[in-house]
């Protein structure tokens, strides 16, 4: 007898835990990568921080349209479990690396791990009852900030207060990824194909042909250009800030002793506080409008990103980073909500599968631009992030002036009166 599909509540819990573990591990990579490579006799480590972060997305970008096609052909579960398995390999390679080539290999492999978030969102969207979509999406969207908050806190303490090194920490992250994959294999049963939301049937055409056909169909919608464009600016700003926050902490921190704790506490607590501040964003969006709350988030991102480059102490840095984290979390939640409510149903699964395309583009351009802006000192990357946020605010303001109904029209159509 075939096992029934997993209910939406348990599916939400499984995907939430999967996203928390993933973010928990990768927060260690982001927070401690500058310290990790400094012990490898690397010239210009600050520049390598940007290059290594961009490398992940360079490898992953061409695969973004394919994950949805492969999920349709081989099942969402297979693609999601694949991510956990590759994640374990990434951390294992990183754990045994004692030189820059090993770190480069691990970061490149990370590009093969990405692509699961959009698939999980699409799976949830098909399972969750209509009246609970906003709740499910908002809960799932908090998983990444929670993992990003807990990771540096736990990692910094473990490396400082126990005999564990960063190498051991990455072994632990790999083990957690194995456990996550095992959990999904054992507990998650996806619905049969007939239970899925409306989607095109599998064909015999190549995966690349099917992938680009889905991309073209999605981008015929004006709402897709609006949402992907705004999300690109959000990710560009975030990816210009996040890799260089540990570098800024190292600059402010008076001595090397306890540096991992300082990085963990500052990045962990600010991410946790930011996530907590963003929890009410969904309810506020229901009342005031998702686009208006999105504009508010970008309005906070501009000064908070800029001020990160001009703080002379940890308190200033902590306050600025908390506000920036809250704004980014709020902005991301609003964009997910808009994807789930504004994209027409026949295109929704495809759009959700492509939802992290802007993250890849921003993940490449952001760190590379920030590395170049280091020519102007530590204020350079953070000022660049503030400019990207300001552009996003201007675009959102233009949409609000024209009326939110215009974003739901197909590209090339006339505006509604």
Tab-separated table of C-alpha atoms in Angstrom:
chain	number	residue	atom	x	y	z
A	1	UNK	CA	0.000	0.000	0.000
A	2	UNK	CA	1.420	3.376	-1.036
A	3	UNK	CA	2.162	5.808	1.780
A	4	UNK	CA	-0.033	8.952	1.652
A	5	UNK	CA	1.549	12.298	0.884
A	6	UNK	CA	2.919	14.279	3.814
A	7	UNK	CA	0.483	16.875	5.163
A	8	UNK	CA	1.250	20.532	4.671
A	9	UNK	CA	2.018	21.193	8.352
A	10	UNK	CA	4.622	18.432	8.583
A	11	UNK	CA	6.000	19.438	5.177
A	12	UNK	CA	6.352	23.003	6.432
A	13	UNK	CA	8.193	21.761	9.524
A	14	UNK	CA	10.545	19.551	7.476
A	15	UNK	CA	11.337	22.326	5.025
A	16	UNK	CA	11.759	24.832	7.861
A	17	UNK	CA	14.318	22.568	9.570
A	18	UNK	CA	16.068	21.914	6.255
A	19	UNK	CA	16.424	25.640	5.604
A	20	UNK	CA	17.570	26.337	9.176
A	21	UNK	CA	20.327	23.692	8.969
A	22	UNK	CA	21.437	24.950	5.560
A	23	UNK	CA	21.605	28.572	6.726
A	24	UNK	CA	23.252	27.508	9.993
A	25	UNK	CA	26.117	25.863	8.095
A	26	UNK	CA	26.555	28.535	5.463
A	27	UNK	CA	26.521	31.255	8.100
A	28	UNK	CA	29.737	29.683	9.423
A	29	UNK	CA	31.184	29.930	5.973
A	30	UNK	CA	30.198	33.569	5.583
A	31	UNK	CA	31.108	34.661	9.098
A	32	UNK	CA	34.436	32.874	9.503
A	33	UNK	CA	35.757	32.661	5.937
A	34	UNK	CA	38.027	35.742	6.354
A	35	UNK	CA	39.574	34.224	9.506
A	36	UNK	CA	39.822	30.799	7.842
A	37	UNK	CA	41.772	31.970	4.789
A	38	UNK	CA	44.019	34.332	6.747
A	39	UNK	CA	45.705	31.268	8.247
A	40	UNK	CA	46.578	30.002	4.752
A	41	UNK	CA	49.184	32.574	3.755
A	42	UNK	CA	46.809	34.230	1.266
A	43	UNK	CA	47.752	37.572	-0.236
A	44	UNK	CA	45.015	40.249	-0.070
A	45	UNK	CA	42.523	38.127	1.930
A	46	UNK	CA	39.841	40.851	1.885
A	47	UNK	CA	39.760	40.754	-1.915
A	48	UNK	CA	39.574	36.952	-1.867
A	49	UNK	CA	36.522	37.155	0.411
A	50	UNK	CA	34.601	38.837	-2.391
A	51	UNK	CA	35.957	36.554	-5.124
A	52	UNK	CA	35.159	33.354	-3.216
A	53	UNK	CA	31.632	34.488	-2.405
A	54	UNK	CA	31.020	35.354	-6.054
A	55	UNK	CA	32.436	32.012	-7.246
A	56	UNK	CA	29.565	30.128	-5.624
A	57	UNK	CA	27.009	31.933	-7.743
A	58	UNK	CA	29.063	31.861	-10.935
A	59	UNK	CA	28.892	28.060	-10.860
A	60	UNK	CA	25.238	27.964	-9.788
A	61	UNK	CA	23.779	30.628	-12.095
A	62	UNK	CA	23.522	28.526	-15.297
A	63	UNK	CA	21.683	25.804	-13.369
A	64	UNK	CA	18.928	28.042	-11.944
A	65	UNK	CA	16.346	27.387	-14.698
A	66	UNK	CA	17.109	23.660	-14.691
A	67	UNK	CA	16.154	22.818	-11.111
A	68	UNK	CA	12.449	23.356	-11.803
A	69	UNK	CA	12.608	21.193	-14.931
A	70	UNK	CA	14.461	18.413	-13.112
A	71	UNK	CA	12.013	18.642	-10.202
A	72	UNK	CA	9.143	18.202	-12.640
A	73	UNK	CA	10.797	15.183	-14.271
A	74	UNK	CA	12.361	13.434	-11.284
A	75	UNK	CA	10.316	14.807	-8.381
A	76	UNK	CA	10.730	17.707	-5.979
A	77	UNK	CA	11.973	15.381	-3.261
A	78	UNK	CA	14.913	14.189	-5.349
A	79	UNK	CA	16.059	17.753	-6.058
A	80	UNK	CA	15.701	18.822	-2.412
A	81	UNK	CA	17.534	15.760	-1.045
A	82	UNK	CA	20.245	16.290	-3.682
A	83	UNK	CA	20.879	19.695	-2.150
A	84	UNK	CA	21.474	18.244	1.319
A	85	UNK	CA	23.878	15.643	-0.084
A	86	UNK	CA	25.954	18.178	-2.010
A	87	UNK	CA	25.927	20.421	1.053
A	88	UNK	CA	27.550	17.622	3.083
A	89	UNK	CA	30.276	17.217	0.439
A	90	UNK	CA	30.941	20.973	0.408
A	91	UNK	CA	31.563	21.095	4.145
A	92	UNK	CA	33.683	17.941	4.055
A	93	UNK	CA	35.942	19.452	1.378
A	94	UNK	CA	36.134	22.697	3.323
A	95	UNK	CA	36.959	20.854	6.553
A	96	UNK	CA	39.971	19.080	5.033
A	97	UNK	CA	41.247	22.192	3.244
A	98	UNK	CA	44.426	23.796	4.509
A	99	UNK	CA	45.178	25.895	1.439
A	100	UNK	CA	43.365	28.270	-0.894
A	101	UNK	CA	42.775	25.715	-3.730
A	102	UNK	CA	40.766	23.531	-1.350
A	103	UNK	CA	38.581	26.478	-0.313
A	104	UNK	CA	38.091	27.430	-3.971
A	105	UNK	CA	36.951	23.873	-4.729
A	106	UNK	CA	34.471	23.898	-1.840
A	107	UNK	CA	33.028	27.262	-2.856
A	108	UNK	CA	32.652	26.121	-6.457
A	109	UNK	CA	30.827	22.964	-5.332
A	110	UNK	CA	28.406	25.161	-3.385
A	111	UNK	CA	26.996	26.290	-6.717
A	112	UNK	CA	25.768	22.731	-7.279
A	113	UNK	CA	23.977	22.729	-3.907
A	114	UNK	CA	21.782	25.771	-4.454
A	115	UNK	CA	18.341	25.674	-6.056
A	116	UNK	CA	16.329	23.954	-3.330
A	117	UNK	CA	14.553	26.944	-1.811
A	118	UNK	CA	12.414	27.700	-4.843
A	119	UNK	CA	11.476	24.014	-5.123
A	120	UNK	CA	10.432	23.922	-1.452
A	121	UNK	CA	8.366	27.096	-1.904
A	122	UNK	CA	6.686	25.625	-4.957
A	123	UNK	CA	5.933	22.380	-3.089
A	124	UNK	CA	4.434	24.272	-0.165
A	125	UNK	CA	2.336	26.431	-2.457
A	126	UNK	CA	0.706	23.317	-3.919
A	127	UNK	CA	-0.040	21.780	-0.509
A	128	UNK	CA	-1.072	24.696	1.694
A	129	UNK	CA	-4.801	25.605	1.801
A	130	UNK	CA	-5.629	28.916	0.183
A	131	UNK	CA	-6.337	30.708	3.451
A	132	UNK	CA	-3.014	29.649	5.010
A	133	UNK	CA	-0.589	30.527	2.190
A	134	UNK	CA	0.566	33.784	3.769
A	135	UNK	CA	1.157	32.072	7.108
A	136	UNK	CA	3.135	29.199	5.568
A	137	UNK	CA	5.271	31.451	3.386
A	138	UNK	CA	6.057	33.816	6.258
A	139	UNK	CA	7.030	30.920	8.564
A	140	UNK	CA	9.246	29.367	5.906
A	141	UNK	CA	10.877	32.715	5.102
A	142	UNK	CA	11.989	33.096	8.737
A	143	UNK	CA	13.975	29.830	8.620
A	144	UNK	CA	16.965	31.337	6.840
A	145	UNK	CA	17.309	34.325	9.206
A	146	UNK	CA	17.019	31.981	12.208
A	147	UNK	CA	19.808	29.759	10.862
A	148	UNK	CA	21.927	32.771	9.951
A	149	UNK	CA	21.494	34.070	13.500
A	150	UNK	CA	22.145	30.859	15.419
A	151	UNK	CA	25.098	29.777	13.267
A	152	UNK	CA	27.613	32.517	14.139
A	153	UNK	CA	26.565	32.507	17.799
A	154	UNK	CA	27.049	28.756	18.215
A	155	UNK	CA	30.094	28.575	15.955
A	156	UNK	CA	31.912	31.463	17.576
A	157	UNK	CA	31.353	30.038	21.048
A	158	UNK	CA	32.396	26.501	20.068
A	159	UNK	CA	35.663	27.633	18.492
A	160	UNK	CA	36.484	29.965	21.368
A	161	UNK	CA	35.380	27.935	24.409
A	162	UNK	CA	36.090	24.350	23.327
A	163	UNK	CA	39.015	22.517	21.681
A	164	UNK	CA	37.160	22.612	18.354
A	165	UNK	CA	38.677	24.499	15.422
A	166	UNK	CA	36.975	25.866	12.319
A	167	UNK	CA	37.899	22.603	10.583
A	168	UNK	CA	35.887	20.684	13.207
A	169	UNK	CA	33.037	23.160	12.876
A	170	UNK	CA	32.753	22.460	9.150
A	171	UNK	CA	32.792	18.683	9.820
A	172	UNK	CA	29.854	19.242	12.173
A	173	UNK	CA	27.990	21.203	9.492
A	174	UNK	CA	28.518	18.344	7.052
A	175	UNK	CA	27.096	15.853	9.549
A	176	UNK	CA	24.023	18.023	10.099
A	177	UNK	CA	23.492	18.117	6.331
A	178	UNK	CA	23.602	14.303	6.200
A	179	UNK	CA	21.011	14.146	8.983
A	180	UNK	CA	18.805	16.625	7.108
A	181	UNK	CA	18.911	14.530	3.947
A	182	UNK	CA	18.107	11.390	5.943
A	183	UNK	CA	15.173	13.155	7.606
A	184	UNK	CA	13.702	14.136	4.232
A	185	UNK	CA	14.137	10.639	2.784
A	186	UNK	CA	12.428	9.063	5.799
A	187	UNK	CA	9.607	11.517	6.512
A	188	UNK	CA	8.738	13.476	3.369
A	189	UNK	CA	6.375	11.928	0.844
A	190	UNK	CA	5.507	14.308	-1.985
A	191	UNK	CA	2.063	14.323	-3.604
A	192	UNK	CA	1.439	12.316	-6.756
A	193	UNK	CA	1.803	14.249	-9.992
A	194	UNK	CA	-1.960	14.518	-10.390
A	195	UNK	CA	-2.248	16.325	-7.045
A	196	UNK	CA	0.076	19.102	-8.105
A	197	UNK	CA	-0.969	22.574	-9.007
A	198	UNK	CA	-1.510	23.251	-12.703
A	199	UNK	CA	1.800	22.816	-14.527
A	200	UNK	CA	2.894	21.751	-18.002
A	201	UNK	CA	3.319	17.996	-18.437
A	202	UNK	CA	6.813	16.557	-18.875
A	203	UNK	CA	8.011	16.397	-22.491
A	204	UNK	CA	10.790	14.652	-24.369
A	205	UNK	CA	12.554	17.910	-25.173
A	206	UNK	CA	15.933	18.579	-23.586
A	207	UNK	CA	16.120	20.028	-20.084
A	208	UNK	CA	17.777	23.184	-21.418
A	209	UNK	CA	15.014	23.735	-23.995
A	210	UNK	CA	12.291	23.246	-21.388
A	211	UNK	CA	14.114	25.453	-18.890
A	212	UNK	CA	14.498	28.424	-21.196
A	213	UNK	CA	10.921	28.045	-22.430
A	214	UNK	CA	9.743	28.378	-18.809
A	215	UNK	CA	11.974	31.417	-18.300
A	216	UNK	CA	10.560	33.137	-21.394
A	217	UNK	CA	6.986	32.401	-20.342
A	218	UNK	CA	7.571	33.808	-16.850
A	219	UNK	CA	9.226	36.985	-18.049
A	220	UNK	CA	6.357	37.822	-20.369
A	221	UNK	CA	4.615	39.017	-17.198
A	222	UNK	CA	5.250	42.565	-16.048
A	223	UNK	CA	4.934	41.464	-12.432
A	224	UNK	CA	7.905	39.135	-12.987
A	225	UNK	CA	10.124	42.008	-14.157
A	226	UNK	CA	9.029	44.079	-11.180
A	227	UNK	CA	9.587	41.394	-8.549
A	228	UNK	CA	12.800	39.956	-9.954
A	229	UNK	CA	14.241	43.451	-10.449
A	230	UNK	CA	13.487	44.542	-6.900
A	231	UNK	CA	14.781	41.262	-5.488
A	232	UNK	CA	17.983	41.664	-7.508
A	233	UNK	CA	18.625	45.052	-5.889
A	234	UNK	CA	17.852	43.589	-2.457
A	235	UNK	CA	20.305	40.727	-3.008
A	236	UNK	CA	22.922	43.042	-4.519
A	237	UNK	CA	22.827	45.203	-1.413
A	238	UNK	CA	22.921	42.217	0.933
A	239	UNK	CA	25.785	40.547	-0.906
A	240	UNK	CA	27.809	43.765	-0.835
A	241	UNK	CA	27.383	43.960	2.946
A	242	UNK	CA	27.473	40.429	4.349
A	243	UNK	CA	30.913	39.210	3.162
A	244	UNK	CA	32.604	42.338	4.517
A	245	UNK	CA	30.944	42.580	7.923
A	246	UNK	CA	33.492	40.116	9.432
A	247	UNK	CA	36.289	42.188	7.876
A	248	UNK	CA	34.860	45.320	9.498
A	249	UNK	CA	34.524	43.542	12.853
A	250	UNK	CA	38.156	42.441	12.602
A	251	UNK	CA	39.158	46.046	11.922
A	252	UNK	CA	37.281	47.358	14.958
A	253	UNK	CA	38.113	44.462	17.306
A	254	UNK	CA	41.123	45.482	19.430
A	255	UNK	CA	43.016	42.166	19.271
A	256	UNK	CA	42.877	38.725	17.628
A	257	UNK	CA	41.989	36.858	20.844
A	258	UNK	CA	38.279	36.074	20.870
A	259	UNK	CA	37.807	37.297	17.295
A	260	UNK	CA	35.539	34.386	16.330
A	261	UNK	CA	33.367	35.089	19.374
A	262	UNK	CA	33.133	38.767	18.449
A	263	UNK	CA	32.142	37.906	14.881
A	264	UNK	CA	29.651	35.287	16.074
A	265	UNK	CA	28.021	37.498	18.682
A	266	UNK	CA	27.702	40.562	16.460
A	267	UNK	CA	26.471	38.736	13.363
A	268	UNK	CA	24.336	36.248	15.288
A	269	UNK	CA	22.579	38.656	17.624
A	270	UNK	CA	21.970	41.262	14.935
A	271	UNK	CA	20.526	38.642	12.582
A	272	UNK	CA	18.321	37.277	15.378
A	273	UNK	CA	17.145	40.743	16.364
A	274	UNK	CA	16.543	41.606	12.726
A	275	UNK	CA	14.484	38.448	12.185
A	276	UNK	CA	12.443	39.169	15.320
A	277	UNK	CA	11.748	42.718	14.131
A	278	UNK	CA	10.647	41.358	10.740
A	279	UNK	CA	8.146	38.826	12.158
A	280	UNK	CA	5.343	41.383	12.205
A	281	UNK	CA	6.021	42.416	8.614
A	282	UNK	CA	3.578	39.880	7.156
A	283	UNK	CA	0.658	41.117	9.243
A	284	UNK	CA	1.593	44.727	8.511
A	285	UNK	CA	1.738	43.865	4.808
A	286	UNK	CA	-1.759	42.362	4.962
A	287	UNK	CA	-3.073	45.638	6.360
A	288	UNK	CA	-1.012	48.300	4.597
A	289	UNK	CA	-0.070	46.490	1.393
A	290	UNK	CA	2.967	44.385	0.629
A	291	UNK	CA	4.503	46.954	-1.722
A	292	UNK	CA	4.279	49.755	0.839
A	293	UNK	CA	6.020	47.641	3.485
A	294	UNK	CA	8.609	46.673	0.876
A	295	UNK	CA	9.264	50.377	0.276
A	296	UNK	CA	9.669	50.930	4.016
A	297	UNK	CA	12.223	48.105	4.160
A	298	UNK	CA	14.318	49.677	1.394
A	299	UNK	CA	14.035	53.072	3.080
A	300	UNK	CA	15.655	51.570	6.185
A	301	UNK	CA	18.297	49.711	4.164
A	302	UNK	CA	19.731	52.918	2.676
A	303	UNK	CA	20.977	54.645	5.874
A	304	UNK	CA	21.732	51.426	7.767
A	305	UNK	CA	23.964	50.054	4.978
A	306	UNK	CA	25.775	53.363	4.575
A	307	UNK	CA	26.399	53.792	8.302
A	308	UNK	CA	28.108	50.380	8.551
A	309	UNK	CA	31.217	51.833	6.940
A	310	UNK	CA	31.549	54.742	9.336
A	311	UNK	CA	31.212	53.115	12.752
A	312	UNK	CA	34.136	53.324	15.126
A	313	UNK	CA	32.887	50.818	17.680
A	314	UNK	CA	30.905	47.618	18.083
A	315	UNK	CA	27.772	49.359	19.380
A	316	UNK	CA	27.424	51.492	16.253
A	317	UNK	CA	28.114	48.481	14.056
A	318	UNK	CA	25.604	46.340	15.973
A	319	UNK	CA	22.763	48.879	15.733
A	320	UNK	CA	23.357	49.502	12.027
A	321	UNK	CA	23.610	45.795	11.234
A	322	UNK	CA	20.443	45.006	13.211
A	323	UNK	CA	18.439	47.575	11.254
A	324	UNK	CA	19.910	46.367	7.975
A	325	UNK	CA	19.152	42.712	8.819
A	326	UNK	CA	15.572	43.551	9.799
A	327	UNK	CA	15.054	45.505	6.584
A	328	UNK	CA	16.494	42.732	4.394
A	329	UNK	CA	14.390	40.055	6.147
A	330	UNK	CA	11.268	42.205	5.816
A	331	UNK	CA	11.974	42.971	2.172
A	332	UNK	CA	12.512	39.305	1.367
A	333	UNK	CA	9.284	38.285	3.117
A	334	UNK	CA	7.312	40.935	1.207
A	335	UNK	CA	8.760	39.786	-2.114
A	336	UNK	CA	7.894	36.153	-1.340
A	337	UNK	CA	4.371	37.248	-0.426
A	338	UNK	CA	4.049	39.168	-3.691
A	339	UNK	CA	5.288	36.141	-5.652
A	340	UNK	CA	2.693	33.953	-3.940
A	341	UNK	CA	-0.213	36.345	-4.479
A	342	UNK	CA	0.494	38.377	-7.631
A	343	UNK	CA	1.876	35.792	-10.065
A	344	UNK	CA	-1.003	34.184	-12.034
A	345	UNK	CA	-1.540	30.537	-11.062
A	346	UNK	CA	-0.391	28.952	-14.369
A	347	UNK	CA	3.007	30.675	-13.987
A	348	UNK	CA	3.351	30.516	-10.201
A	349	UNK	CA	5.314	27.275	-9.893
A	350	UNK	CA	7.791	28.334	-12.561
A	351	UNK	CA	8.253	31.757	-10.974
A	352	UNK	CA	8.803	30.259	-7.520
A	353	UNK	CA	11.351	27.833	-8.964
A	354	UNK	CA	13.193	30.837	-10.425
A	355	UNK	CA	12.765	33.006	-7.331
A	356	UNK	CA	16.436	32.847	-6.398
A	357	UNK	CA	17.731	33.829	-9.829
A	358	UNK	CA	18.288	37.394	-8.539
A	359	UNK	CA	20.214	35.977	-5.583
A	360	UNK	CA	22.669	34.343	-7.961
A	361	UNK	CA	23.154	37.465	-10.059
A	362	UNK	CA	23.448	39.613	-6.934
A	363	UNK	CA	25.733	37.011	-5.380
A	364	UNK	CA	28.136	37.369	-8.304
A	365	UNK	CA	27.963	41.110	-8.835
A	366	UNK	CA	27.702	42.171	-5.173
A	367	UNK	CA	30.937	40.704	-3.758
A	368	UNK	CA	32.915	41.585	-6.903
A	369	UNK	CA	31.688	45.185	-6.854
A	370	UNK	CA	32.357	45.376	-3.136
A	371	UNK	CA	35.889	44.027	-3.606
A	372	UNK	CA	36.516	46.742	-6.180
A	373	UNK	CA	35.070	49.403	-3.872
A	374	UNK	CA	37.559	48.345	-1.184
A	375	UNK	CA	39.904	50.664	-3.085
A	376	UNK	CA	38.109	53.464	-1.211
A	377	UNK	CA	38.471	51.744	2.165
A	378	UNK	CA	35.936	49.869	4.271
A	379	UNK	CA	33.291	52.522	3.577
A	380	UNK	CA	33.313	51.569	-0.115
A	381	UNK	CA	31.302	48.304	-0.055
A	382	UNK	CA	28.732	49.647	2.398
A	383	UNK	CA	28.226	52.862	0.436
A	384	UNK	CA	27.719	50.769	-2.692
A	385	UNK	CA	25.059	48.752	-0.875
A	386	UNK	CA	23.309	51.963	0.171
A	387	UNK	CA	23.255	53.161	-3.454
A	388	UNK	CA	21.744	49.838	-4.624
A	389	UNK	CA	19.077	50.130	-1.908
A	390	UNK	CA	18.320	53.707	-2.939
A	391	UNK	CA	17.781	52.621	-6.547
A	392	UNK	CA	15.396	49.933	-5.307
A	393	UNK	CA	13.486	52.505	-3.268
A	394	UNK	CA	13.122	54.760	-6.315
A	395	UNK	CA	11.797	51.867	-8.421
A	396	UNK	CA	9.283	50.858	-5.741
A	397	UNK	CA	8.194	54.496	-5.390
A	398	UNK	CA	7.548	54.660	-9.137
A	399	UNK	CA	5.403	51.516	-8.944
A	400	UNK	CA	3.422	52.940	-6.030
A	401	UNK	CA	2.773	56.182	-7.921
A	402	UNK	CA	1.486	54.286	-10.945
A	403	UNK	CA	-0.654	51.994	-8.818
A	404	UNK	CA	0.088	48.437	-7.713
A	405	UNK	CA	-2.413	46.993	-10.198
A	406	UNK	CA	-0.035	47.758	-13.080
A	407	UNK	CA	2.502	45.157	-11.975
A	408	UNK	CA	0.086	42.320	-12.632
A	409	UNK	CA	-0.219	43.056	-16.358
A	410	UNK	CA	1.694	41.172	-19.027
A	411	UNK	CA	4.826	42.918	-20.263
A	412	UNK	CA	4.034	45.154	-23.180
A	413	UNK	CA	0.350	45.632	-22.332
A	414	UNK	CA	-1.217	48.986	-21.706
A	415	UNK	CA	-1.642	50.200	-18.128
A	416	UNK	CA	-5.011	49.886	-16.499
A	417	UNK	CA	-6.982	53.103	-16.282
